[in-house]
PDB file of C-alpha atoms and ligand atoms in Angstrom:
ATOM      1  CA  MET A  15      68.587  95.429 110.971  1.00  0.00           C
ATOM      2  CA  GLU A  16      72.159  95.736 112.207  1.00  0.00           C
ATOM      3  CA  VAL A  17      72.734  92.030 111.707  1.00  0.00           C
ATOM      4  CA  GLN A  18      71.540  92.207 108.121  1.00  0.00           C
ATOM      5  CA  LEU A  19      73.914  95.089 107.391  1.00  0.00           C
ATOM      6  CA  CYS A  20      76.829  93.126 108.777  1.00  0.00           C
ATOM      7  CA  VAL A  21      76.084  90.176 106.509  1.00  0.00           C
ATOM      8  CA  LEU A  22      75.922  92.470 103.507  1.00  0.00           C
ATOM      9  CA  ILE A  23      79.347  93.914 104.284  1.00  0.00           C
ATOM     10  CA  LEU A  24      80.941  90.494 104.630  1.00  0.00           C
ATOM     11  CA  PHE A  25      79.443  89.472 101.309  1.00  0.00           C
ATOM     12  CA  ALA A  26      80.929  92.528  99.607  1.00  0.00           C
ATOM     13  CA  TRP A  27      84.345  91.657 101.068  1.00  0.00           C
ATOM     14  CA  SER A  28      84.378  88.188  99.654  1.00  0.00           C
ATOM     15  CA  ILE A  29      83.464  89.548  96.230  1.00  0.00           C
ATOM     16  CA  THR A  30      86.386  91.993  96.141  1.00  0.00           C
ATOM     17  CA  ILE A  31      88.975  89.518  97.472  1.00  0.00           C
ATOM     18  CA  VAL A  32      88.437  86.787  94.915  1.00  0.00           C
ATOM     19  CA  PRO A  33      89.491  88.689  91.763  1.00  0.00           C
ATOM     20  CA  VAL A  34      92.685  89.950  93.471  1.00  0.00           C
ATOM     21  CA  ALA A  35      93.800  86.420  94.338  1.00  0.00           C
ATOM     22  CA  ALA A  36      92.928  85.142  90.860  1.00  0.00           C
ATOM     23  CA  GLY A  37      94.872  87.992  89.238  1.00  0.00           C
ATOM     24  CA  ARG A  38      98.050  86.715  90.882  1.00  0.00           C
ATOM     25  CA  ARG A  39      97.659  83.313  89.248  1.00  0.00           C
ATOM     26  CA  GLY A  40      98.706  81.730  92.528  1.00  0.00           C
ATOM     27  CA  CYS A  41     102.337  82.708  92.068  1.00  0.00           C
ATOM     28  CA  GLY A  42     104.669  85.658  92.046  1.00  0.00           C
ATOM     29  CA  GLY A  43     104.329  88.760  94.194  1.00  0.00           C
ATOM     30  CA  THR A  44     106.098  91.889  95.369  1.00  0.00           C
ATOM     31  CA  TYR A  45     109.026  91.757  97.794  1.00  0.00           C
ATOM     32  CA  THR A  46     110.205  94.797  99.763  1.00  0.00           C
ATOM     33  CA  ALA A  47     111.936  93.145 102.756  1.00  0.00           C
ATOM     34  CA  ALA A  48     115.716  93.328 102.964  1.00  0.00           C
ATOM     35  CA  ARG A  49     116.019  89.631 102.150  1.00  0.00           C
ATOM     36  CA  GLY A  50     113.833  86.699 101.283  1.00  0.00           C
ATOM     37  CA  ILE A  51     113.231  83.466  99.445  1.00  0.00           C
ATOM     38  CA  ILE A  52     111.579  83.203  96.033  1.00  0.00           C
ATOM     39  CA  HIS A  53     110.449  79.828  94.768  1.00  0.00           C
ATOM     40  CA  THR A  54     108.177  78.217  92.212  1.00  0.00           C
ATOM     41  CA  PRO A  55     104.786  77.030  93.506  1.00  0.00           C
ATOM     42  CA  ASN A  56     105.084  73.720  95.426  1.00  0.00           C
ATOM     43  CA  PHE A  57     108.895  73.646  95.177  1.00  0.00           C
ATOM     44  CA  PRO A  58     110.505  71.070  94.877  1.00  0.00           C
ATOM     45  CA  ASP A  59     107.382  69.414  93.468  1.00  0.00           C
ATOM     46  CA  PRO A  60     105.902  70.111  90.020  1.00  0.00           C
ATOM     47  CA  PHE A  61     103.915  73.297  89.404  1.00  0.00           C
ATOM     48  CA  LYS A  62     100.986  73.867  87.064  1.00  0.00           C
ATOM     49  CA  VAL A  63     101.802  74.706  83.442  1.00  0.00           C
ATOM     50  CA  PRO A  64     101.512  76.804  81.385  1.00  0.00           C
ATOM     51  CA  ILE A  65     102.972  79.206  83.917  1.00  0.00           C
ATOM     52  CA  ASP A  66     103.514  82.957  83.666  1.00  0.00           C
ATOM     53  CA  CYS A  67     104.708  84.361  86.984  1.00  0.00           C
ATOM     54  CA  GLU A  68     106.312  87.598  88.005  1.00  0.00           C
ATOM     55  CA  TRP A  69     108.217  88.237  91.214  1.00  0.00           C
ATOM     56  CA  VAL A  70     109.015  91.920  91.753  1.00  0.00           C
ATOM     57  CA  ILE A  71     111.825  92.903  94.126  1.00  0.00           C
ATOM     58  CA  ASP A  72     111.280  96.518  95.071  1.00  0.00           C
ATOM     59  CA  ALA A  73     114.235  98.403  96.608  1.00  0.00           C
ATOM     60  CA  GLN A  74     113.016 101.947  95.983  1.00  0.00           C
ATOM     61  CA  HIS A  75     112.688 102.626  99.738  1.00  0.00           C
ATOM     62  CA  GLU A  76     116.477 102.293 100.051  1.00  0.00           C
ATOM     63  CA  SER A  77     118.063 105.691  99.557  1.00  0.00           C
ATOM     64  CA  SER A  78     121.783 104.811  99.483  1.00  0.00           C
ATOM     65  CA  PRO A  79     123.242 105.266  95.994  1.00  0.00           C
ATOM     66  CA  ASN A  80     125.166 102.020  96.444  1.00  0.00           C
ATOM     67  CA  THR A  81     122.103  99.903  97.074  1.00  0.00           C
ATOM     68  CA  SER A  82     121.805  96.846  94.891  1.00  0.00           C
ATOM     69  CA  ILE A  83     119.532  93.855  94.631  1.00  0.00           C
ATOM     70  CA  VAL A  84     121.331  90.517  94.515  1.00  0.00           C
ATOM     71  CA  VAL A  85     119.587  87.240  93.690  1.00  0.00           C
ATOM     72  CA  TYR A  86     121.537  84.087  94.535  1.00  0.00           C
ATOM     73  CA  LEU A  87     120.756  81.168  92.211  1.00  0.00           C
ATOM     74  CA  THR A  88     121.138  78.578  94.951  1.00  0.00           C
ATOM     75  CA  GLN A  89     118.614  76.003  93.752  1.00  0.00           C
ATOM     76  CA  LEU A  90     117.917  76.587  90.084  1.00  0.00           C
ATOM     77  CA  PHE A  91     116.587  73.773  87.919  1.00  0.00           C
ATOM     78  CA  VAL A  92     114.929  75.806  85.152  1.00  0.00           C
ATOM     79  CA  PHE A  93     116.799  75.809  81.842  1.00  0.00           C
ATOM     80  CA  GLU A  94     114.691  78.329  79.892  1.00  0.00           C
ATOM     81  CA  GLY A  95     111.858  80.815  80.160  1.00  0.00           C
ATOM     82  CA  LEU A  96     113.412  82.542  83.189  1.00  0.00           C
ATOM     83  CA  THR A  97     114.333  86.200  82.786  1.00  0.00           C
ATOM     84  CA  PHE A  98     115.731  88.782  85.208  1.00  0.00           C
ATOM     85  CA  THR A  99     114.916  92.355  84.148  1.00  0.00           C
ATOM     86  CA  GLU A 100     115.875  95.552  85.962  1.00  0.00           C
ATOM     87  CA  TYR A 101     113.709  98.700  85.928  1.00  0.00           C
ATOM     88  CA  GLN A 102     114.243 102.195  87.199  1.00  0.00           C
ATOM     89  CA  LEU A 103     110.540 102.288  88.076  1.00  0.00           C
ATOM     90  CA  TYR A 104     108.002  99.513  87.922  1.00  0.00           C
ATOM     91  CA  GLY A 105     104.285  99.992  88.485  1.00  0.00           C
ATOM     92  CA  SER A 106     101.077  98.620  87.042  1.00  0.00           C
ATOM     93  CA  ASP A 107     100.770 101.593  84.639  1.00  0.00           C
ATOM     94  CA  TYR A 108     104.416 102.463  84.047  1.00  0.00           C
ATOM     95  CA  LYS A 109     107.584 100.466  83.496  1.00  0.00           C
ATOM     96  CA  ILE A 110     110.630 102.672  83.054  1.00  0.00           C
ATOM     97  CA  ASN A 111     114.019 101.755  81.539  1.00  0.00           C
ATOM     98  CA  PRO A 112     113.771  97.979  81.307  1.00  0.00           C
ATOM     99  CA  ARG A 113     117.005  96.063  80.727  1.00  0.00           C
ATOM    100  CA  ILE A 114     117.435  92.310  80.744  1.00  0.00           C
ATOM    101  CA  VAL A 115     120.180  91.496  83.250  1.00  0.00           C
ATOM    102  CA  HIS A 116     120.147  87.730  82.841  1.00  0.00           C
ATOM    103  CA  LYS A 117     118.266  85.164  80.849  1.00  0.00           C
ATOM    104  CA  VAL A 118     118.799  81.556  81.867  1.00  0.00           C
ATOM    105  CA  ASN A 119     119.708  79.162  79.081  1.00  0.00           C
ATOM    106  CA  GLU A 120     121.033  75.627  78.958  1.00  0.00           C
ATOM    107  CA  THR A 121     124.633  76.695  78.538  1.00  0.00           C
ATOM    108  CA  ASN A 122     124.642  79.236  81.293  1.00  0.00           C
ATOM    109  CA  ILE A 123     122.561  77.648  83.980  1.00  0.00           C
ATOM    110  CA  SER A 124     125.754  76.417  85.599  1.00  0.00           C
ATOM    111  CA  GLY A 125     127.988  79.439  85.057  1.00  0.00           C
ATOM    112  CA  VAL A 126     126.076  82.200  86.826  1.00  0.00           C
ATOM    113  CA  ARG A 127     125.925  82.228  90.636  1.00  0.00           C
ATOM    114  CA  TRP A 128     124.105  85.465  91.220  1.00  0.00           C
ATOM    115  CA  VAL A 129     122.297  88.262  89.407  1.00  0.00           C
ATOM    116  CA  GLN A 130     122.747  91.848  90.549  1.00  0.00           C
ATOM    117  CA  THR A 131     121.225  95.217  89.703  1.00  0.00           C
ATOM    118  CA  TYR A 132     121.780  98.751  90.990  1.00  0.00           C
ATOM    119  CA  GLN A 133     118.351  99.831  89.745  1.00  0.00           C
ATOM    120  CA  SER A 134     115.402 100.025  92.162  1.00  0.00           C
ATOM    121  CA  PHE A 135     113.475  97.092  90.738  1.00  0.00           C
ATOM    122  CA  LEU A 136     114.366  93.596  89.677  1.00  0.00           C
ATOM    123  CA  VAL A 137     111.603  91.567  88.070  1.00  0.00           C
ATOM    124  CA  ILE A 138     111.944  87.806  87.792  1.00  0.00           C
ATOM    125  CA  GLN A 139     109.671  86.326  85.163  1.00  0.00           C
ATOM    126  CA  LEU A 140     109.023  82.635  84.627  1.00  0.00           C
ATOM    127  CA  LYS A 141     107.100  81.822  81.476  1.00  0.00           C
ATOM    128  CA  LEU A 142     106.894  78.201  80.395  1.00  0.00           C
ATOM    129  CA  PRO A 143     104.431  76.219  78.271  1.00  0.00           C
ATOM    130  CA  SER A 144     105.522  72.867  79.696  1.00  0.00           C
ATOM    131  CA  ILE A 145     107.409  71.557  82.702  1.00  0.00           C
ATOM    132  CA  ASP A 146     110.098  69.646  80.762  1.00  0.00           C
ATOM    133  CA  SER A 147     112.668  72.412  80.994  1.00  0.00           C
ATOM    134  CA  ALA A 148     112.110  72.924  84.722  1.00  0.00           C
ATOM    135  CA  HIS A 149     112.860  69.427  85.889  1.00  0.00           C
ATOM    136  CA  LEU A 150     116.059  67.799  87.095  1.00  0.00           C
ATOM    137  CA  ARG A 151     116.465  64.186  87.992  1.00  0.00           C
ATOM    138  CA  VAL A 152     119.786  62.831  89.226  1.00  0.00           C
ATOM    139  CA  LEU A 153     119.695  59.066  89.482  1.00  0.00           C
ATOM    140  CA  ASP A 154     116.614  57.628  91.108  1.00  0.00           C
ATOM    141  CA  ARG A 155     117.700  57.881  94.690  1.00  0.00           C
ATOM    142  CA  PHE A 156     119.353  61.283  94.697  1.00  0.00           C
ATOM    143  CA  LEU A 157     117.326  64.179  93.466  1.00  0.00           C
ATOM    144  CA  GLU A 158     114.090  64.856  91.646  1.00  0.00           C
ATOM    145  CA  VAL A 159     113.196  68.503  91.635  1.00  0.00           C
ATOM    146  CA  TYR A 160     111.131  71.040  89.667  1.00  0.00           C
ATOM    147  CA  GLY A 161     111.537  74.799  89.367  1.00  0.00           C
ATOM    148  CA  PHE A 162     113.690  76.962  91.599  1.00  0.00           C
ATOM    149  CA  ASN A 163     114.185  78.096  95.181  1.00  0.00           C
ATOM    150  CA  ILE A 164     116.473  81.121  95.259  1.00  0.00           C
ATOM    151  CA  THR A 165     117.232  83.913  97.711  1.00  0.00           C
ATOM    152  CA  TYR A 166     117.627  87.656  97.313  1.00  0.00           C
ATOM    153  CA  GLU A 167     118.959  90.502  99.360  1.00  0.00           C
ATOM    154  CA  ILE A 168     118.817  94.258  99.119  1.00  0.00           C
ATOM    155  CA  THR A 169     122.267  95.416 100.190  1.00  0.00           C
ATOM    156  CA  ALA A 170     124.438  98.510 100.309  1.00  0.00           C
ATOM    157  CA  GLY A 171     127.529  96.334 100.053  1.00  0.00           C
ATOM    158  CA  HIS A 172     128.828  93.775  97.620  1.00  0.00           C
ATOM    159  CA  ALA A 173     127.322  90.436  96.646  1.00  0.00           C
ATOM    160  CA  ARG A 174     128.496  87.691  98.993  1.00  0.00           C
ATOM    161  CA  PRO A 175     131.180  85.880  96.979  1.00  0.00           C
ATOM    162  CA  ASP A 176     130.929  82.589  98.889  1.00  0.00           C
ATOM    163  CA  SER A 177     127.548  81.731  97.339  1.00  0.00           C
ATOM    164  CA  CYS A 178     126.910  78.287  95.920  1.00  0.00           C
ATOM    165  CA  THR A 179     124.749  76.664  93.248  1.00  0.00           C
ATOM    166  CA  MET A 180     123.827  73.096  92.413  1.00  0.00           C
ATOM    167  CA  MET A 181     127.114  72.866  90.510  1.00  0.00           C
ATOM    168  CA  ASP A 182     129.215  73.785  93.545  1.00  0.00           C
ATOM    169  CA  CYS A 183     127.444  71.178  95.620  1.00  0.00           C
ATOM    170  CA  GLY A 184     128.635  68.407  93.358  1.00  0.00           C
ATOM    171  CA  PHE A 185     125.222  67.676  91.834  1.00  0.00           C
ATOM    172  CA  THR A 186     124.653  65.412  94.794  1.00  0.00           C
ATOM    173  CA  GLY A 187     123.996  68.116  97.335  1.00  0.00           C
ATOM    174  CA  VAL A 188     121.752  71.096  97.895  1.00  0.00           C
ATOM    175  CA  CYS A 189     122.972  74.689  98.280  1.00  0.00           C
ATOM    176  CA  TYR A 190     121.301  76.599 101.113  1.00  0.00           C
ATOM    177  CA  ASP A 191     121.588  80.277 101.931  1.00  0.00           C
ATOM    178  CA  HIS A 192     121.689  80.818 105.701  1.00  0.00           C
ATOM    179  CA  TYR A 193     122.153  84.583 105.092  1.00  0.00           C
ATOM    180  CA  THR A 194     125.348  84.701 107.145  1.00  0.00           C
ATOM    181  CA  LYS A 195     126.844  81.917 105.029  1.00  0.00           C
ATOM    182  CA  PHE A 196     126.067  79.466 102.250  1.00  0.00           C
ATOM    183  CA  GLU A 197     126.295  75.748 102.761  1.00  0.00           C
ATOM    184  CA  CYS A 198     126.075  72.564 100.692  1.00  0.00           C
ATOM    185  CA  GLU A 199     123.945  69.926 102.360  1.00  0.00           C
ATOM    186  CA  CYS A 200     125.140  66.583 101.039  1.00  0.00           C
ATOM    187  CA  PHE A 201     123.167  63.480 100.265  1.00  0.00           C
ATOM    188  CA  PRO A 202     123.778  60.364 102.389  1.00  0.00           C
ATOM    189  CA  GLY A 203     127.207  58.901 101.745  1.00  0.00           C
ATOM    190  CA  TYR A 204     128.700  62.184 100.503  1.00  0.00           C
ATOM    191  CA  SER A 205     130.625  64.800 102.445  1.00  0.00           C
ATOM    192  CA  GLY A 206     133.026  67.717 102.188  1.00  0.00           C
ATOM    193  CA  PRO A 207     132.299  71.406 101.581  1.00  0.00           C
ATOM    194  CA  THR A 208     131.249  70.661  98.013  1.00  0.00           C
ATOM    195  CA  CYS A 209     129.869  67.142  98.629  1.00  0.00           C
ATOM    196  CA  SER A 210     132.596  65.698  96.459  1.00  0.00           C
ATOM    197  CA  ASP A 211     133.804  63.019  98.902  1.00  0.00           C
ATOM    198  CA  GLY A 212     131.818  59.871  98.365  1.00  0.00           C
ATOM    199  CA  PRO A 213     131.568  56.538  96.613  1.00  0.00           C
ATOM    200  CA  LYS A 214     133.881  55.613  93.768  1.00  0.00           C
ATOM    201  CA  SER A 215     133.492  57.311  90.413  1.00  0.00           C
ATOM    202  CA  PHE A 216     133.107  60.685  92.148  1.00  0.00           C
ATOM    203  CA  CYS A 217     136.129  62.952  92.533  1.00  0.00           C
ATOM    204  CA  HIS A 218     137.644  63.603  95.959  1.00  0.00           C
ATOM    205  CA  SER A 219     137.954  67.212  97.048  1.00  0.00           C
ATOM    206  CA  ASP A 220     141.730  66.785  97.464  1.00  0.00           C
ATOM    207  CA  GLY A 221     141.935  66.323  93.700  1.00  0.00           C
ATOM    208  CA  VAL A 222     142.847  62.635  93.839  1.00  0.00           C
ATOM    209  CA  ALA A 223     140.950  60.710  91.222  1.00  0.00           C
ATOM    210  CA  THR A 224     139.005  57.706  92.428  1.00  0.00           C
ATOM    211  CA  CYS A 225     137.865  56.446  89.040  1.00  0.00           C
ATOM    212  CA  GLU A 226     138.556  52.828  88.165  1.00  0.00           C
ATOM    213  CA  ASN A 227     140.722  51.490  85.344  1.00  0.00           C
ATOM    214  CA  GLY A 228     142.959  54.568  85.327  1.00  0.00           C
ATOM    215  CA  ALA A 229     140.226  56.929  84.187  1.00  0.00           C
ATOM    216  CA  THR A 230     140.549  60.610  85.035  1.00  0.00           C
ATOM    217  CA  CYS A 231     138.111  62.208  87.439  1.00  0.00           C
ATOM    218  CA  LEU A 232     136.738  65.535  86.223  1.00  0.00           C
TER     219      LEU A 232
HETATM  220  C1  NAG B  22     129.343 103.999  97.758  1.00  0.00           C
HETATM  221  O1  NAG B  22     130.480 103.268  97.291  1.00  0.00           O
HETATM  222  C2  NAG B  22     131.609 104.088  97.050  1.00  0.00           C
HETATM  223  C3  NAG B  22     132.676 103.217  96.398  1.00  0.00           C
HETATM  224  O2  NAG B  22     132.755 101.932  96.993  1.00  0.00           O
HETATM  225  C4  NAG B  22     132.056 104.723  98.357  1.00  0.00           C
HETATM  226  O3  NAG B  22     133.177 105.546  98.143  1.00  0.00           O
HETATM  227  C5  NAG B  22     130.921 105.538  98.944  1.00  0.00           C
HETATM  228  O4  NAG B  22     131.276 106.042 100.208  1.00  0.00           O
HETATM  229  C6  NAG B  22     129.662 104.698  99.084  1.00  0.00           C
HETATM  230  N1  NAG B  22     128.526 105.535  99.471  1.00  0.00           N
HETATM  231  C7  NAG B  22     127.672 105.192 100.447  1.00  0.00           C
HETATM  232  C8  NAG B  22     126.573 106.175 100.739  1.00  0.00           C
HETATM  233  O5  NAG B  22     127.757 104.129 101.053  1.00  0.00           O
HETATM  234  C1  NAG B  23     123.258  81.696  76.756  1.00  0.00           C
HETATM  235  O1  NAG B  23     123.543  82.871  77.516  1.00  0.00           O
HETATM  236  C2  NAG B  23     124.809  83.467  77.234  1.00  0.00           C
HETATM  237  C3  NAG B  23     125.038  84.674  78.129  1.00  0.00           C
HETATM  238  O2  NAG B  23     124.443  84.577  79.366  1.00  0.00           O
HETATM  239  C4  NAG B  23     124.855  83.901  75.766  1.00  0.00           C
HETATM  240  O3  NAG B  23     126.148  84.390  75.496  1.00  0.00           O
HETATM  241  C5  NAG B  23     124.543  82.696  74.886  1.00  0.00           C
HETATM  242  O4  NAG B  23     124.474  83.132  73.548  1.00  0.00           O
HETATM  243  C6  NAG B  23     123.235  82.062  75.263  1.00  0.00           C
HETATM  244  N1  NAG B  23     123.031  80.852  74.459  1.00  0.00           N
HETATM  245  C7  NAG B  23     121.913  80.648  73.784  1.00  0.00           C
HETATM  246  C8  NAG B  23     121.836  79.351  73.051  1.00  0.00           C
HETATM  247  O5  NAG B  23     121.000  81.446  73.769  1.00  0.00           O
HETATM  248  C1  NAG B  24     114.641  77.181  99.974  1.00  0.00           C
HETATM  249  O1  NAG B  24     115.836  77.920 100.164  1.00  0.00           O
HETATM  250  C2  NAG B  24     116.050  78.370 101.486  1.00  0.00           C
HETATM  251  C3  NAG B  24     117.323  79.215 101.494  1.00  0.00           C
HETATM  252  O2  NAG B  24     118.431  78.530 100.919  1.00  0.00           O
HETATM  253  C4  NAG B  24     116.144  77.191 102.422  1.00  0.00           C
HETATM  254  O3  NAG B  24     116.299  77.657 103.734  1.00  0.00           O
HETATM  255  C5  NAG B  24     114.866  76.349 102.309  1.00  0.00           C
HETATM  256  O4  NAG B  24     114.990  75.199 103.098  1.00  0.00           O
HETATM  257  C6  NAG B  24     114.640  75.951 100.866  1.00  0.00           C
HETATM  258  N1  NAG B  24     113.362  75.240 100.726  1.00  0.00           N
HETATM  259  C7  NAG B  24     113.277  74.008 100.193  1.00  0.00           C
HETATM  260  C8  NAG B  24     111.920  73.414 100.144  1.00  0.00           C
HETATM  261  O5  NAG B  24     114.252  73.397  99.769  1.00  0.00           O
HETATM  262  C1  NAG B  25     127.797  85.352  81.312  1.00  0.00           C
HETATM  263  C2  NAG B  25     128.206  83.923  81.404  1.00  0.00           C
HETATM  264  O1  NAG B  25     128.205  83.323  82.459  1.00  0.00           O
HETATM  265  N1  NAG B  25     128.574  83.363  80.261  1.00  0.00           N
HETATM  266  C3  NAG B  25     128.960  81.960  80.195  1.00  0.00           C
HETATM  267  C4  NAG B  25     127.912  81.164  79.406  1.00  0.00           C
HETATM  268  O2  NAG B  25     128.295  79.804  79.294  1.00  0.00           O
HETATM  269  C5  NAG B  25     129.516  79.618  78.599  1.00  0.00           C
HETATM  270  C6  NAG B  25     129.744  78.136  78.430  1.00  0.00           C
HETATM  271  O3  NAG B  25     129.444  77.406  79.581  1.00  0.00           O
HETATM  272  C7  NAG B  25     130.644  80.318  79.376  1.00  0.00           C
HETATM  273  O4  NAG B  25     131.845  80.167  78.684  1.00  0.00           O
HETATM  274  C8  NAG B  25     130.303  81.802  79.530  1.00  0.00           C
HETATM  275  O5  NAG B  25     131.294  82.449  80.323  1.00  0.00           O
END
């Protein structure tokens, strides 16, 4: 009798767990830790489309009035469909005072290094019908990557100004957040803090052009 009861309980468990996992669509989630990493499913490999994911950074447990949420766009290869919205309160039944803080577009993917809010919630939404605008390929041997891999922190201080993005790492390196500092990891053959020292046709970090035939290095 006792054994039968036990089996019944296990069965009930598996029934309640399945819908919860399916409701998350295999992506997104809620983040309350002081810092963390948020990335697209399978990063840097392709993810399933259409995609509609929501990552919620929840800082309401922090009482300091100066608390902010900062998201560093270290590895961002999505050109559209990515929106950062702040909320005063964010729950399943109520969403109070939404304001779009940043919406990634083709022009501004390279200009913005971090997104910051002083509200208690920052919601990152990725909504894309196809994967075309979430794919970057830099020559065959360098980089082929889909989606994003970015970091956040809940802080009472300022955003860390030394952050990097794919643009700072010379398009031939990867920007990593080590929490105490940011660093460009360069591809083979390239070096320097921004990976700009390398084979001809790339600019040297000392500003000396290395282009052939008198061309100017930009
Ligand atoms: C918040 O920041 C202001 C201005 O930087 C400062 O004067 C104040 O002491 C800070 N408050 C807390 C609780 O850190
Ligand atoms: C791209 O975003 C910037 C601000 O972040 C905005 O000024 C600009 O109009 C946007 N461009 C397009 C094509 O939506
Ligand atoms: C994602 O970003 C974090 C922080 O920069 C880094 O430590 C990690 O290696 C990255 N993951 C991948 C797969 O690139
Ligand atoms: C807010 C922001 O970063 N705006 C930038 C969008 O992109 C244009 C062109 O690259 C810049 O001039 C803006 O400053």
